Coordinates of C-alpha atoms and ligand atoms in Angstrom, one line a residue:
M152 CA 77.0 -12.1 -147.7
P153 CA 76.7 -8.7 -149.6
F154 CA 75.8 -10.0 -152.9
V155 CA 73.1 -12.3 -152.0
R156 CA 69.5 -11.7 -153.1
T157 CA 66.7 -14.3 -152.5
L158 CA 64.8 -14.8 -155.5
V159 CA 61.2 -15.9 -154.4
R160 CA 59.6 -17.3 -157.5
W161 CA 60.5 -16.1 -160.9
S162 CA 62.2 -13.3 -162.5
C163 CA 61.2 -11.3 -165.6
F164 CA 64.9 -10.8 -166.8
T165 CA 66.2 -14.4 -166.3
A166 CA 69.4 -13.3 -164.6
A167 CA 69.4 -16.7 -162.7
A168 CA 72.9 -16.1 -161.3
A169 CA 71.7 -13.1 -159.4
T170 CA 70.1 -15.4 -156.8
L171 CA 73.5 -17.0 -156.1
A172 CA 76.4 -15.8 -153.9
I173 CA 79.4 -15.2 -156.3
P174 CA 82.8 -14.9 -154.7
S175 CA 83.5 -11.3 -155.3
I176 CA 86.2 -10.6 -157.9
A177 CA 88.1 -8.1 -155.9
A178 CA 87.9 -10.0 -152.8
D179 CA 91.4 -9.0 -151.7
K180 CA 90.8 -9.2 -148.0
K181 CA 94.1 -8.1 -146.9
A182 CA 93.9 -5.0 -148.9
A183 CA 91.8 -2.3 -147.2
P184 CA 92.0 -1.6 -143.4
K185 CA 88.8 -2.2 -141.6
E186 CA 86.5 1.0 -141.3
P187 CA 84.1 1.5 -138.3
V188 CA 80.5 0.7 -139.7
A189 CA 79.3 3.8 -138.0
A190 CA 80.9 6.0 -140.7
M191 CA 78.2 5.3 -143.3
P192 CA 75.6 8.0 -143.8
S193 CA 72.0 7.0 -143.3
Y194 CA 68.8 8.6 -144.4
Y195 CA 66.5 6.9 -141.8
G196 CA 64.9 10.2 -140.7
P197 CA 62.3 10.4 -138.0
Q198 CA 59.1 8.5 -139.0
P199 CA 55.7 8.9 -137.5
A200 CA 54.5 6.4 -135.2
T201 CA 51.3 5.6 -137.0
E202 CA 50.5 6.6 -140.7
S203 CA 47.6 9.3 -141.1
L204 CA 45.6 7.8 -143.8
D205 CA 43.0 9.8 -145.9
L206 CA 40.3 6.9 -145.9
S207 CA 38.0 9.2 -148.0
M208 CA 40.6 9.2 -150.8
Y209 CA 40.8 5.5 -150.4
A210 CA 37.1 5.3 -151.1
R211 CA 37.4 7.7 -154.1
I212 CA 40.3 5.8 -155.7
R213 CA 38.3 2.4 -155.3
E214 CA 35.3 4.0 -156.8
E215 CA 37.2 5.4 -159.7
G216 CA 39.3 2.1 -160.3
F217 CA 36.6 -0.2 -160.1
R218 CA 33.5 1.7 -161.4
H219 CA 35.1 3.7 -164.2
S220 CA 38.3 1.6 -165.0
H221 CA 40.1 2.2 -168.4
V222 CA 42.8 -0.3 -167.6
M223 CA 41.5 -2.8 -170.3
E224 CA 41.3 -0.2 -172.9
F225 CA 45.0 0.7 -172.4
A226 CA 45.7 -3.2 -172.5
D227 CA 43.8 -3.7 -175.7
A228 CA 45.4 -0.8 -177.4
L229 CA 49.0 -1.7 -176.4
T230 CA 48.8 -5.5 -177.0
N231 CA 46.3 -5.8 -179.8
G232 CA 46.6 -2.4 -181.3
I233 CA 50.6 -2.3 -181.3
G234 CA 51.6 -5.9 -180.3
P235 CA 55.0 -7.3 -179.5
R236 CA 57.4 -4.6 -178.4
L237 CA 61.1 -5.7 -178.7
T238 CA 63.5 -3.0 -177.7
G239 CA 64.8 -1.2 -180.8
S240 CA 62.0 -2.3 -183.0
P241 CA 59.5 -0.2 -184.8
N242 CA 56.7 -1.4 -182.2
M243 CA 58.7 -0.3 -179.5
K244 CA 58.9 3.2 -181.0
K245 CA 55.2 3.0 -181.6
A246 CA 54.7 2.0 -177.9
N247 CA 56.8 4.8 -176.7
E248 CA 55.0 7.4 -178.6
W249 CA 51.6 6.0 -177.8
T250 CA 52.3 5.8 -174.1
R251 CA 53.6 9.4 -174.1
D252 CA 50.6 10.9 -176.0
T253 CA 48.0 8.8 -174.1
L254 CA 49.5 9.9 -170.7
T255 CA 49.3 13.5 -172.1
K256 CA 45.6 12.8 -173.0
V257 CA 44.7 11.8 -169.5
G258 CA 46.2 14.8 -168.1
L259 CA 49.7 14.2 -167.1
E260 CA 52.5 16.8 -167.8
N261 CA 56.0 16.8 -169.2
A262 CA 55.3 13.6 -171.0
H263 CA 58.4 13.0 -172.9
L264 CA 60.9 10.1 -174.1
E265 CA 64.3 9.8 -172.4
D266 CA 67.1 8.3 -174.5
W267 CA 69.1 5.9 -172.2
G268 CA 71.8 5.1 -174.8
E269 CA 72.6 2.8 -177.6
F270 CA 70.8 -0.7 -177.4
G271 CA 71.7 -2.4 -180.7
M272 CA 69.9 -3.7 -183.8
G273 CA 66.4 -2.7 -184.6
W274 CA 64.5 -6.1 -185.8
Q275 CA 61.0 -7.4 -186.4
Q276 CA 59.5 -10.8 -187.2
I277 CA 57.5 -10.7 -190.6
N278 CA 56.5 -14.4 -191.2
T279 CA 58.0 -17.7 -190.0
W280 CA 56.6 -21.1 -191.0
G281 CA 57.9 -24.6 -191.5
R282 CA 56.9 -28.1 -192.6
I283 CA 58.1 -31.7 -192.7
V284 CA 58.3 -32.6 -196.5
T285 CA 59.5 -36.1 -196.2
P286 CA 59.1 -38.9 -194.9
D287 CA 55.6 -37.5 -194.1
S288 CA 54.0 -33.9 -194.4
E289 CA 53.3 -32.0 -191.2
P290 CA 53.0 -28.3 -190.6
L291 CA 55.4 -27.2 -187.9
W292 CA 55.0 -24.7 -185.3
L293 CA 58.1 -22.5 -184.8
Q294 CA 59.1 -18.7 -184.6
A295 CA 62.2 -16.7 -185.4
A296 CA 64.6 -16.3 -182.6
P297 CA 65.1 -12.5 -181.9
W298 CA 67.6 -10.8 -184.3
S299 CA 67.7 -13.8 -186.6
P300 CA 68.5 -13.1 -190.2
A301 CA 66.0 -14.1 -192.8
T302 CA 66.2 -17.2 -195.1
N303 CA 65.1 -14.8 -198.1
G304 CA 62.2 -17.1 -199.1
P305 CA 61.4 -20.6 -198.1
V306 CA 64.6 -23.0 -197.9
T307 CA 64.3 -26.8 -198.3
G308 CA 67.0 -29.1 -196.8
E309 CA 67.9 -32.3 -195.3
A310 CA 67.6 -32.2 -191.5
V311 CA 70.6 -33.1 -189.3
Y312 CA 70.2 -33.6 -185.4
I313 CA 73.1 -32.2 -183.4
N314 CA 73.0 -32.7 -179.7
I315 CA 76.5 -32.4 -178.2
S316 CA 78.0 -31.4 -174.8
D317 CA 81.7 -31.3 -175.9
V318 CA 83.4 -29.4 -178.6
K319 CA 85.2 -32.7 -179.7
D320 CA 81.9 -34.1 -180.7
L321 CA 81.7 -31.4 -183.5
D322 CA 84.3 -33.3 -185.6
K323 CA 82.0 -35.8 -187.0
Y324 CA 79.8 -33.2 -188.5
K325 CA 82.7 -31.4 -190.2
G326 CA 82.1 -31.3 -194.2
K327 CA 78.7 -32.8 -193.9
L328 CA 76.4 -29.7 -193.1
K329 CA 76.4 -27.5 -196.3
G330 CA 72.7 -26.5 -197.1
R331 CA 71.5 -28.5 -194.2
I332 CA 68.8 -27.5 -191.6
V333 CA 70.2 -28.4 -188.2
L334 CA 68.2 -29.2 -185.2
F335 CA 70.6 -28.0 -182.5
G336 CA 69.9 -29.2 -178.8
A337 CA 68.5 -32.3 -177.1
I338 CA 65.3 -33.9 -177.4
R339 CA 63.3 -33.2 -174.3
T340 CA 60.7 -35.4 -172.8
T341 CA 57.9 -33.4 -171.4
P342 CA 56.5 -35.0 -168.1
D343 CA 52.8 -35.0 -167.5
L344 CA 51.6 -31.8 -165.9
D345 CA 51.5 -32.7 -162.2
G346 CA 49.6 -29.6 -161.2
P347 CA 47.4 -26.8 -162.5
L348 CA 49.0 -24.4 -165.0
F349 CA 47.0 -21.7 -163.1
H350 CA 47.6 -20.9 -159.5
R351 CA 46.5 -18.3 -156.9
Y352 CA 48.6 -17.9 -153.7
T353 CA 47.0 -19.9 -150.8
E354 CA 47.0 -18.3 -147.2
E355 CA 49.9 -20.9 -146.2
E356 CA 52.0 -19.7 -149.0
L357 CA 51.5 -16.1 -148.2
K358 CA 52.4 -16.7 -144.5
E359 CA 55.4 -18.5 -145.5
M360 CA 56.6 -15.4 -147.3
E361 CA 56.4 -13.5 -144.0
T362 CA 59.0 -15.8 -142.6
Y363 CA 62.8 -15.5 -142.7
P364 CA 63.8 -17.7 -145.6
E365 CA 65.7 -20.8 -144.4
P366 CA 68.6 -21.6 -146.7
R367 CA 67.3 -24.2 -149.1
A368 CA 68.7 -27.7 -148.4
G369 CA 70.7 -29.0 -151.3
A370 CA 71.1 -25.4 -152.6
P371 CA 72.8 -25.7 -156.1
N372 CA 76.7 -25.6 -156.2
V373 CA 77.4 -22.1 -157.6
Q374 CA 80.7 -22.7 -158.9
Q375 CA 79.6 -26.0 -160.6
L376 CA 76.7 -24.2 -162.1
M377 CA 78.6 -21.3 -163.4
A378 CA 81.3 -23.6 -164.7
D379 CA 78.9 -25.7 -166.4
R380 CA 77.2 -22.6 -167.9
M381 CA 80.5 -21.2 -169.3
R382 CA 81.4 -24.7 -170.7
M383 CA 78.0 -25.0 -172.4
R384 CA 78.4 -21.4 -173.8
Q385 CA 81.8 -22.4 -175.2
V386 CA 80.4 -25.4 -177.0
R387 CA 77.7 -23.4 -178.4
T388 CA 80.1 -20.8 -179.7
E389 CA 82.3 -23.3 -181.4
A390 CA 79.4 -25.1 -182.8
L391 CA 77.9 -21.9 -184.2
K392 CA 81.3 -21.1 -185.8
M393 CA 81.5 -24.4 -187.5
M394 CA 77.8 -24.3 -188.7
T395 CA 78.6 -20.9 -190.3
D396 CA 81.8 -21.9 -191.8
E397 CA 79.9 -25.1 -193.4
G398 CA 77.1 -22.9 -194.8
V399 CA 74.1 -24.4 -192.9
A400 CA 70.8 -23.1 -194.4
A401 CA 69.1 -22.8 -191.0
I402 CA 69.2 -23.7 -187.4
I403 CA 66.1 -25.0 -185.3
T404 CA 66.5 -25.1 -181.4
P405 CA 64.0 -26.7 -179.1
T406 CA 61.9 -24.2 -176.9
R407 CA 62.8 -24.2 -173.2
D408 CA 60.3 -25.5 -170.8
G409 CA 58.3 -23.2 -168.7
G410 CA 59.0 -24.6 -165.3
K411 CA 56.2 -27.2 -165.4
G412 CA 58.1 -29.4 -167.9
G413 CA 56.9 -27.4 -170.8
G414 CA 55.1 -29.0 -173.7
T415 CA 51.4 -28.3 -174.2
G416 CA 52.5 -26.6 -177.6
I417 CA 53.9 -23.4 -176.1
I418 CA 57.0 -21.7 -177.5
F419 CA 59.2 -19.7 -175.2
D420 CA 61.0 -17.3 -177.3
D421 CA 63.6 -15.1 -175.4
N422 CA 67.3 -14.9 -175.0
G423 CA 67.1 -18.6 -174.0
A424 CA 66.3 -19.0 -177.8
N425 CA 69.4 -16.9 -178.9
L426 CA 72.6 -18.7 -179.9
V427 CA 74.8 -15.9 -178.6
T428 CA 74.7 -13.5 -175.5
G429 CA 73.7 -10.1 -176.3
A430 CA 72.2 -11.1 -179.6
Q431 CA 70.9 -7.5 -180.3
K432 CA 74.6 -6.3 -180.9
K433 CA 75.7 -6.1 -184.5
E434 CA 79.3 -7.2 -183.6
V435 CA 78.0 -10.4 -182.4
A436 CA 74.9 -10.9 -184.8
V437 CA 74.3 -14.5 -185.9
T438 CA 74.4 -14.8 -189.6
I439 CA 72.4 -18.2 -190.0
P440 CA 68.6 -17.9 -190.0
N441 CA 67.6 -19.3 -186.7
A442 CA 64.1 -20.3 -185.1
V443 CA 62.9 -21.8 -181.9
M444 CA 60.1 -24.9 -182.4
M445 CA 57.4 -26.2 -180.1
I446 CA 59.0 -29.1 -178.3
E447 CA 56.6 -31.8 -179.5
H448 CA 57.4 -31.1 -183.2
Y449 CA 61.2 -30.8 -182.5
N450 CA 61.1 -34.1 -180.8
R451 CA 59.3 -36.0 -183.6
I452 CA 61.9 -34.8 -186.1
A453 CA 65.0 -35.7 -183.9
R454 CA 63.6 -38.9 -183.2
L455 CA 63.2 -40.0 -186.8
L456 CA 66.8 -38.8 -187.3
E457 CA 68.0 -40.8 -184.3
H458 CA 66.4 -43.7 -186.3
N459 CA 68.4 -42.8 -189.3
V460 CA 65.2 -42.0 -191.1
P461 CA 66.1 -39.1 -193.7
V462 CA 64.0 -36.1 -193.1
T463 CA 63.7 -33.0 -195.4
L464 CA 62.3 -29.8 -194.1
E465 CA 61.1 -26.6 -195.7
V466 CA 61.4 -23.5 -193.5
N467 CA 60.8 -19.9 -194.2
I468 CA 62.2 -17.3 -191.9
E469 CA 61.1 -13.8 -192.8
T470 CA 62.5 -11.1 -190.5
K471 CA 63.6 -7.4 -191.0
F472 CA 66.4 -5.4 -189.6
T473 CA 65.4 -1.7 -189.1
G474 CA 68.8 -0.3 -187.9
D475 CA 72.2 -1.3 -186.5
H476 CA 72.7 1.2 -183.7
E477 CA 69.2 2.0 -182.3
H478 CA 68.9 3.7 -179.1
G479 CA 66.5 2.8 -176.3
F480 CA 64.0 5.2 -174.8
N481 CA 61.9 5.4 -171.6
T482 CA 58.5 7.1 -171.6
V483 CA 58.3 9.4 -168.7
A484 CA 55.4 11.7 -167.4
E485 CA 54.1 13.3 -164.1
I486 CA 51.7 15.0 -161.9
P487 CA 53.7 17.9 -160.6
G488 CA 53.9 18.6 -156.9
N489 CA 52.1 21.4 -155.4
D490 CA 53.8 21.8 -151.8
P491 CA 56.3 24.5 -151.8
K492 CA 58.4 22.3 -149.4
L493 CA 57.9 19.0 -150.9
K494 CA 57.2 19.4 -154.6
D495 CA 60.7 18.8 -155.5
Q496 CA 60.5 15.4 -154.1
V497 CA 59.4 12.6 -156.3
V498 CA 57.5 9.4 -156.0
M499 CA 57.8 7.0 -159.0
V500 CA 55.7 4.1 -160.4
G501 CA 56.3 2.1 -163.4
G502 CA 57.2 -1.3 -165.2
H503 CA 59.0 -2.1 -168.4
L504 CA 57.1 -1.5 -171.7
D505 CA 59.3 -3.7 -173.9
S506 CA 58.5 -7.5 -174.5
W507 CA 59.7 -10.4 -176.5
I508 CA 58.2 -11.2 -179.7
S509 CA 56.2 -14.6 -180.0
G510 CA 53.1 -13.2 -178.1
T511 CA 51.9 -9.6 -177.9
G512 CA 53.6 -9.1 -174.5
A513 CA 50.5 -8.9 -172.5
T514 CA 51.4 -10.3 -169.2
D515 CA 55.0 -9.4 -169.7
N516 CA 54.9 -6.6 -169.3
G517 CA 51.8 -5.0 -170.7
A518 CA 50.1 -5.7 -167.5
G519 CA 52.6 -3.6 -165.4
S520 CA 52.6 -0.8 -167.9
V521 CA 48.9 -0.3 -168.2
V522 CA 48.3 -0.7 -164.5
A523 CA 50.8 2.2 -163.9
M524 CA 49.1 4.1 -166.6
E525 CA 45.7 3.4 -165.0
A526 CA 47.0 4.3 -161.5
V527 CA 48.0 7.9 -162.5
R528 CA 45.0 8.2 -164.7
I529 CA 42.9 7.6 -161.5
L530 CA 44.7 10.3 -159.5
K531 CA 44.4 12.6 -162.2
S532 CA 40.7 12.0 -162.9
L533 CA 40.1 12.7 -159.2
G534 CA 41.8 16.1 -159.5
V535 CA 44.5 15.1 -157.1
K536 CA 46.9 18.0 -156.4
P537 CA 49.6 15.9 -154.8
K538 CA 52.3 17.5 -152.4
R539 CA 55.0 15.6 -153.9
T540 CA 55.6 14.9 -157.7
I541 CA 54.2 11.8 -158.7
R542 CA 56.2 10.5 -162.0
I543 CA 55.4 7.4 -164.2
A544 CA 58.2 5.7 -165.9
L545 CA 57.8 2.9 -168.6
W546 CA 61.1 1.3 -169.4
S547 CA 62.6 -0.4 -172.4
G548 CA 65.4 -2.8 -172.6
E549 CA 64.4 -4.6 -169.6
E550 CA 64.3 -8.1 -170.9
Q551 CA 68.0 -7.8 -172.0
G552 CA 69.2 -6.5 -168.7
L553 CA 67.1 -3.9 -167.0
F554 CA 69.0 -1.3 -169.4
G555 CA 66.3 1.3 -169.5
S556 CA 65.7 1.7 -165.7
Q557 CA 69.5 1.4 -165.0
G558 CA 70.1 4.0 -167.7
Y559 CA 67.6 6.3 -165.9
V560 CA 69.0 5.8 -162.3
K561 CA 72.5 6.4 -163.8
Q562 CA 71.4 9.7 -165.4
H563 CA 69.2 10.9 -162.5
F564 CA 70.3 9.4 -159.1
G565 CA 73.8 7.8 -159.1
T566 CA 76.2 5.5 -160.5
F567 CA 79.0 2.9 -159.3
A568 CA 82.7 3.3 -160.1
E569 CA 83.8 0.3 -162.1
P570 CA 85.8 -2.2 -159.9
E571 CA 89.6 -1.9 -160.5
H572 CA 90.0 -5.8 -160.8
P573 CA 92.0 -6.5 -164.1
D574 CA 89.5 -9.3 -165.5
A575 CA 86.4 -7.7 -164.3
P576 CA 85.2 -6.8 -168.0
S577 CA 85.1 -10.4 -168.8
V578 CA 82.5 -11.0 -166.1
P579 CA 78.8 -10.2 -166.8
A580 CA 78.0 -6.9 -165.0
F581 CA 75.4 -8.2 -162.8
M582 CA 78.0 -10.5 -161.1
R583 CA 80.8 -7.8 -160.8
T584 CA 81.3 -6.2 -157.4
K585 CA 80.8 -2.6 -157.8
G586 CA 83.1 0.2 -157.0
K587 CA 82.1 3.3 -154.9
L588 CA 78.7 4.8 -155.4
T589 CA 78.5 8.5 -156.3
T590 CA 75.1 10.0 -156.0
T591 CA 73.5 13.2 -157.5
K592 CA 71.5 16.0 -155.8
E593 CA 68.4 14.4 -157.4
W594 CA 69.0 11.1 -155.4
E595 CA 68.1 13.1 -152.2
T596 CA 64.5 13.8 -153.7
L597 CA 63.6 10.3 -154.8
D598 CA 61.0 9.0 -152.2
A599 CA 60.1 5.7 -153.4
Y600 CA 59.6 3.6 -156.7
Y601 CA 56.9 1.0 -157.0
N602 CA 57.2 -1.7 -160.0
L603 CA 54.7 -4.3 -161.2
D604 CA 56.2 -7.0 -163.5
N605 CA 55.1 -10.4 -162.4
G606 CA 52.3 -10.9 -164.8
T607 CA 48.6 -10.2 -164.7
G608 CA 47.8 -11.5 -161.1
R609 CA 46.5 -9.2 -158.4
I610 CA 48.6 -7.8 -155.8
R611 CA 48.7 -10.0 -152.7
G612 CA 51.3 -7.7 -150.9
V613 CA 54.8 -6.2 -151.1
Y614 CA 58.4 -7.4 -150.9
T615 CA 60.1 -4.9 -148.8
Q616 CA 63.8 -5.7 -150.1
E617 CA 64.9 -6.1 -146.3
N618 CA 63.9 -2.4 -145.8
Y619 CA 62.6 -3.4 -142.3
A620 CA 61.6 0.3 -141.3
I621 CA 59.1 0.5 -144.1
A622 CA 57.2 -2.8 -143.4
P623 CA 55.0 -1.4 -140.7
I624 CA 54.3 1.6 -142.9
F625 CA 53.1 -0.6 -146.0
A626 CA 51.1 -2.9 -143.3
Q627 CA 49.0 0.2 -142.4
W628 CA 48.4 1.2 -145.9
L629 CA 47.2 -2.3 -146.6
A630 CA 45.1 -2.8 -143.6
P631 CA 41.9 -1.1 -145.2
L632 CA 42.5 -3.1 -148.4
K633 CA 42.2 -6.5 -146.7
D634 CA 39.1 -7.2 -148.7
L635 CA 41.0 -7.1 -151.9
G636 CA 43.4 -9.8 -150.8
A637 CA 46.2 -7.6 -150.3
T638 CA 47.5 -8.5 -146.9
T639 CA 51.2 -9.8 -147.0
I640 CA 54.4 -7.8 -146.1
S641 CA 57.4 -9.9 -146.9
Y642 CA 60.8 -8.7 -145.7
R643 CA 62.4 -10.8 -148.5
N644 CA 64.1 -9.5 -151.6
T645 CA 62.8 -10.3 -155.2
G646 CA 64.7 -10.1 -158.1
G647 CA 64.9 -9.9 -161.8
T648 CA 63.1 -6.6 -162.6
D649 CA 63.4 -2.8 -162.6
H650 CA 63.0 -2.1 -158.9
L651 CA 66.6 -3.6 -158.5
S652 CA 67.9 -0.5 -160.4
Y653 CA 66.7 1.7 -157.7
D654 CA 67.5 -0.7 -154.8
A655 CA 71.3 -1.2 -156.1
V656 CA 71.9 2.6 -155.3
G657 CA 70.2 2.7 -151.9
L658 CA 66.8 4.0 -153.1
P659 CA 63.6 2.5 -151.9
G660 CA 62.4 0.3 -154.9
F661 CA 59.6 -2.3 -154.5
Q662 CA 58.0 -5.0 -156.6
Y663 CA 54.6 -6.3 -155.3
I664 CA 53.7 -9.8 -154.6
Q665 CA 51.4 -10.9 -157.2
D666 CA 49.2 -14.1 -157.8
P667 CA 51.2 -16.6 -159.9
M668 CA 48.3 -17.2 -162.3
D669 CA 49.7 -19.0 -165.4
Y670 CA 52.5 -16.6 -165.8
E671 CA 55.5 -18.8 -165.5
T672 CA 53.7 -22.1 -166.8
R673 CA 52.3 -20.6 -170.0
T674 CA 52.6 -16.8 -170.7
H675 CA 56.1 -15.5 -169.5
H676 CA 58.1 -14.9 -172.8
S677 CA 55.9 -17.3 -174.8
D678 CA 53.6 -17.1 -177.6
M679 CA 50.7 -17.5 -175.2
D680 CA 51.3 -14.1 -173.8
T681 CA 48.4 -12.4 -175.3
F682 CA 45.4 -10.1 -174.3
D683 CA 43.3 -13.2 -173.7
R684 CA 45.6 -14.0 -170.7
L685 CA 44.9 -10.8 -169.1
H686 CA 42.6 -10.7 -166.0
A687 CA 40.5 -7.5 -165.8
T688 CA 39.5 -7.4 -162.2
D689 CA 43.2 -8.3 -161.2
L690 CA 44.4 -5.3 -163.2
E691 CA 41.9 -3.0 -161.8
Q692 CA 42.7 -4.1 -158.2
A693 CA 46.3 -3.5 -158.8
A694 CA 45.9 -0.1 -160.3
V695 CA 43.6 0.9 -157.4
I696 CA 46.6 -0.3 -154.9
E697 CA 49.3 1.4 -156.9
A698 CA 47.3 4.7 -157.0
I699 CA 47.0 4.6 -153.1
F700 CA 50.5 3.8 -152.7
L701 CA 51.4 6.8 -154.8
Y702 CA 48.9 9.1 -153.0
N703 CA 50.0 8.0 -149.5
T704 CA 53.7 8.4 -150.3
S705 CA 53.2 11.8 -152.0
E706 CA 51.1 13.1 -149.0
R707 CA 53.2 11.6 -146.2
E708 CA 54.7 14.0 -143.6
A709 CA 58.2 12.3 -143.9
M710 CA 60.2 10.9 -146.7
M711 CA 60.1 7.0 -146.9
P712 CA 62.8 5.3 -144.8
R713 CA 65.8 4.0 -146.7
K714 CA 68.2 1.3 -145.9
P715 CA 71.8 1.8 -145.0
F716 CA 73.7 3.4 -147.7
P717 CA 75.2 0.8 -150.1
H718 CA 79.0 0.5 -149.6
P719 CA 79.9 -2.6 -151.8
E720 CA 83.6 -2.5 -150.8
L721 CA 82.9 -2.1 -147.1
D722 CA 80.1 -4.6 -147.1
K723 CA 82.6 -7.2 -148.5
Q724 CA 85.0 -6.2 -145.6
R725 CA 82.3 -6.5 -142.9
S726 CA 81.6 -10.2 -144.0
A727 CA 85.4 -11.1 -144.4
P728 CA 86.4 -13.5 -141.7
L729 CA 87.8 -12.0 -138.6
E730 CA 91.5 -12.3 -138.5
G731 CA 93.6 -13.7 -135.6
I732 CA 90.7 -15.1 -133.5
Y733 CA 91.3 -18.8 -134.1
P734 CA 93.0 -20.4 -131.0
N735 CA 96.6 -21.5 -131.6
A736 CA 96.5 -20.6 -135.2
A737 CA 100.0 -19.8 -136.4
E738 CA 100.7 -16.3 -137.7
T739 CA 100.1 -16.3 -141.7
K740 CA 103.0 -14.7 -143.5
Ligands
ZN998 ZN1 58.8 -8.6 -167.4

């Protein structure tokens, strides 16, 4: 099934649907005649039987990366020095400029910012607080939802609890909400933590990743899931419209859980907290100040209201819009290649620089950004003159849909034609079956892209995105690094982050296997995502391994092997049921 991707554990950009097989919109099986598979071009190219590794360079990179590391200096400056970096915001601009200038300072060339297009509103949170006024006084822990307007000073109002699953349920609130503070969303019990918040992969877990994934028993019913999701989105839209018409003073939503049932006082503040999809767009901007609250505080107020105890709240949501049509930028810099034949070929490393707002975007994805910066700093400090060009890219717009890396790939390597199907525009981009892929000259020169965006955990191996030819190459590269715990080559796909933008157009793009740590349970998109959660030795290890992967790729005899050229249309036909093979089946008209 052409559109299936196996999401191993988590994704940064929560496009959960990407893990599910969606019956492609344009699945008009009878339309195009079958084409022989052989027709597709392949860039497999001759590959050396064994990798020739420069183990002295391995030693020099380890020495520089472990004895003279600067990765935590970068991390301190980015997370404590600049802070949360929502795309389009003033801090994002600071981070783009700081990374550009710092990469220049550590010796990289052509450092510049690339505009990938219009993103939406510029926004920042200034100050958010709340408290129960009656029947008891209690300070409340909440943060503004991204792109929320301000309350223009503290507002006091009676609280109303709205937990509905059907538009009809809205009627009973009509005419009763003016100036109220609405708790919108269900009370959520928080089960006891049944396991540690912090975890490193065990040998068994890593071994399991080397196996072909069996389809999970009781896999979710896709259509039902999507139908439920669409229906809840409709209810939310109607409710928001009614609350706007009624003149509600503010909306409070309960934070989602972090996969371990949540609780523990953490606020997850990402697009899950938004009341509309694509909340950064001026045309769909929410006009009621809204914030997301720690579940324990949310549950107390909602329970009081369920017991018909009147509750008065005071909330102050102070935010600022800094532009309506801000563009997004990627930071790009390089160590130019030197080999006359190979210098125009490029090996890239990167991760997204943007973050959500409630913490300082340390593990997501300050970690991946500073590790990439450290990897190229290591190579530059060792005076490496690579054969191929080594390029770093730090993306923005990742959290809202891989916008920065997709924009870069579109501008440099290739793009898909839009599908012709009439109602395609109404379906989210990542669910659409793509049209024909057109590639550029530059597409031929991109050797590989390495991404790090699964938190602060050390590298335990690589997902090869079903690129079977590349697996033995990576295995040979990792063998001398066994002592660092990087041992696992998984053929599997992993999703939800920027390597997908390369993989989608048939270019080798990879995300490393990283120890989970407390990424999903505590820091991923939460107020706990701070410098304190970064692990220095893990980030040093990751930078050493990325530097070695960059060096090996740039010095290799041959370009890295690729998967067959993506042919979305053809791929779909190849999976279409074979016609006329069923015994005694009558001819279908
Ligand atoms: Zn991320």
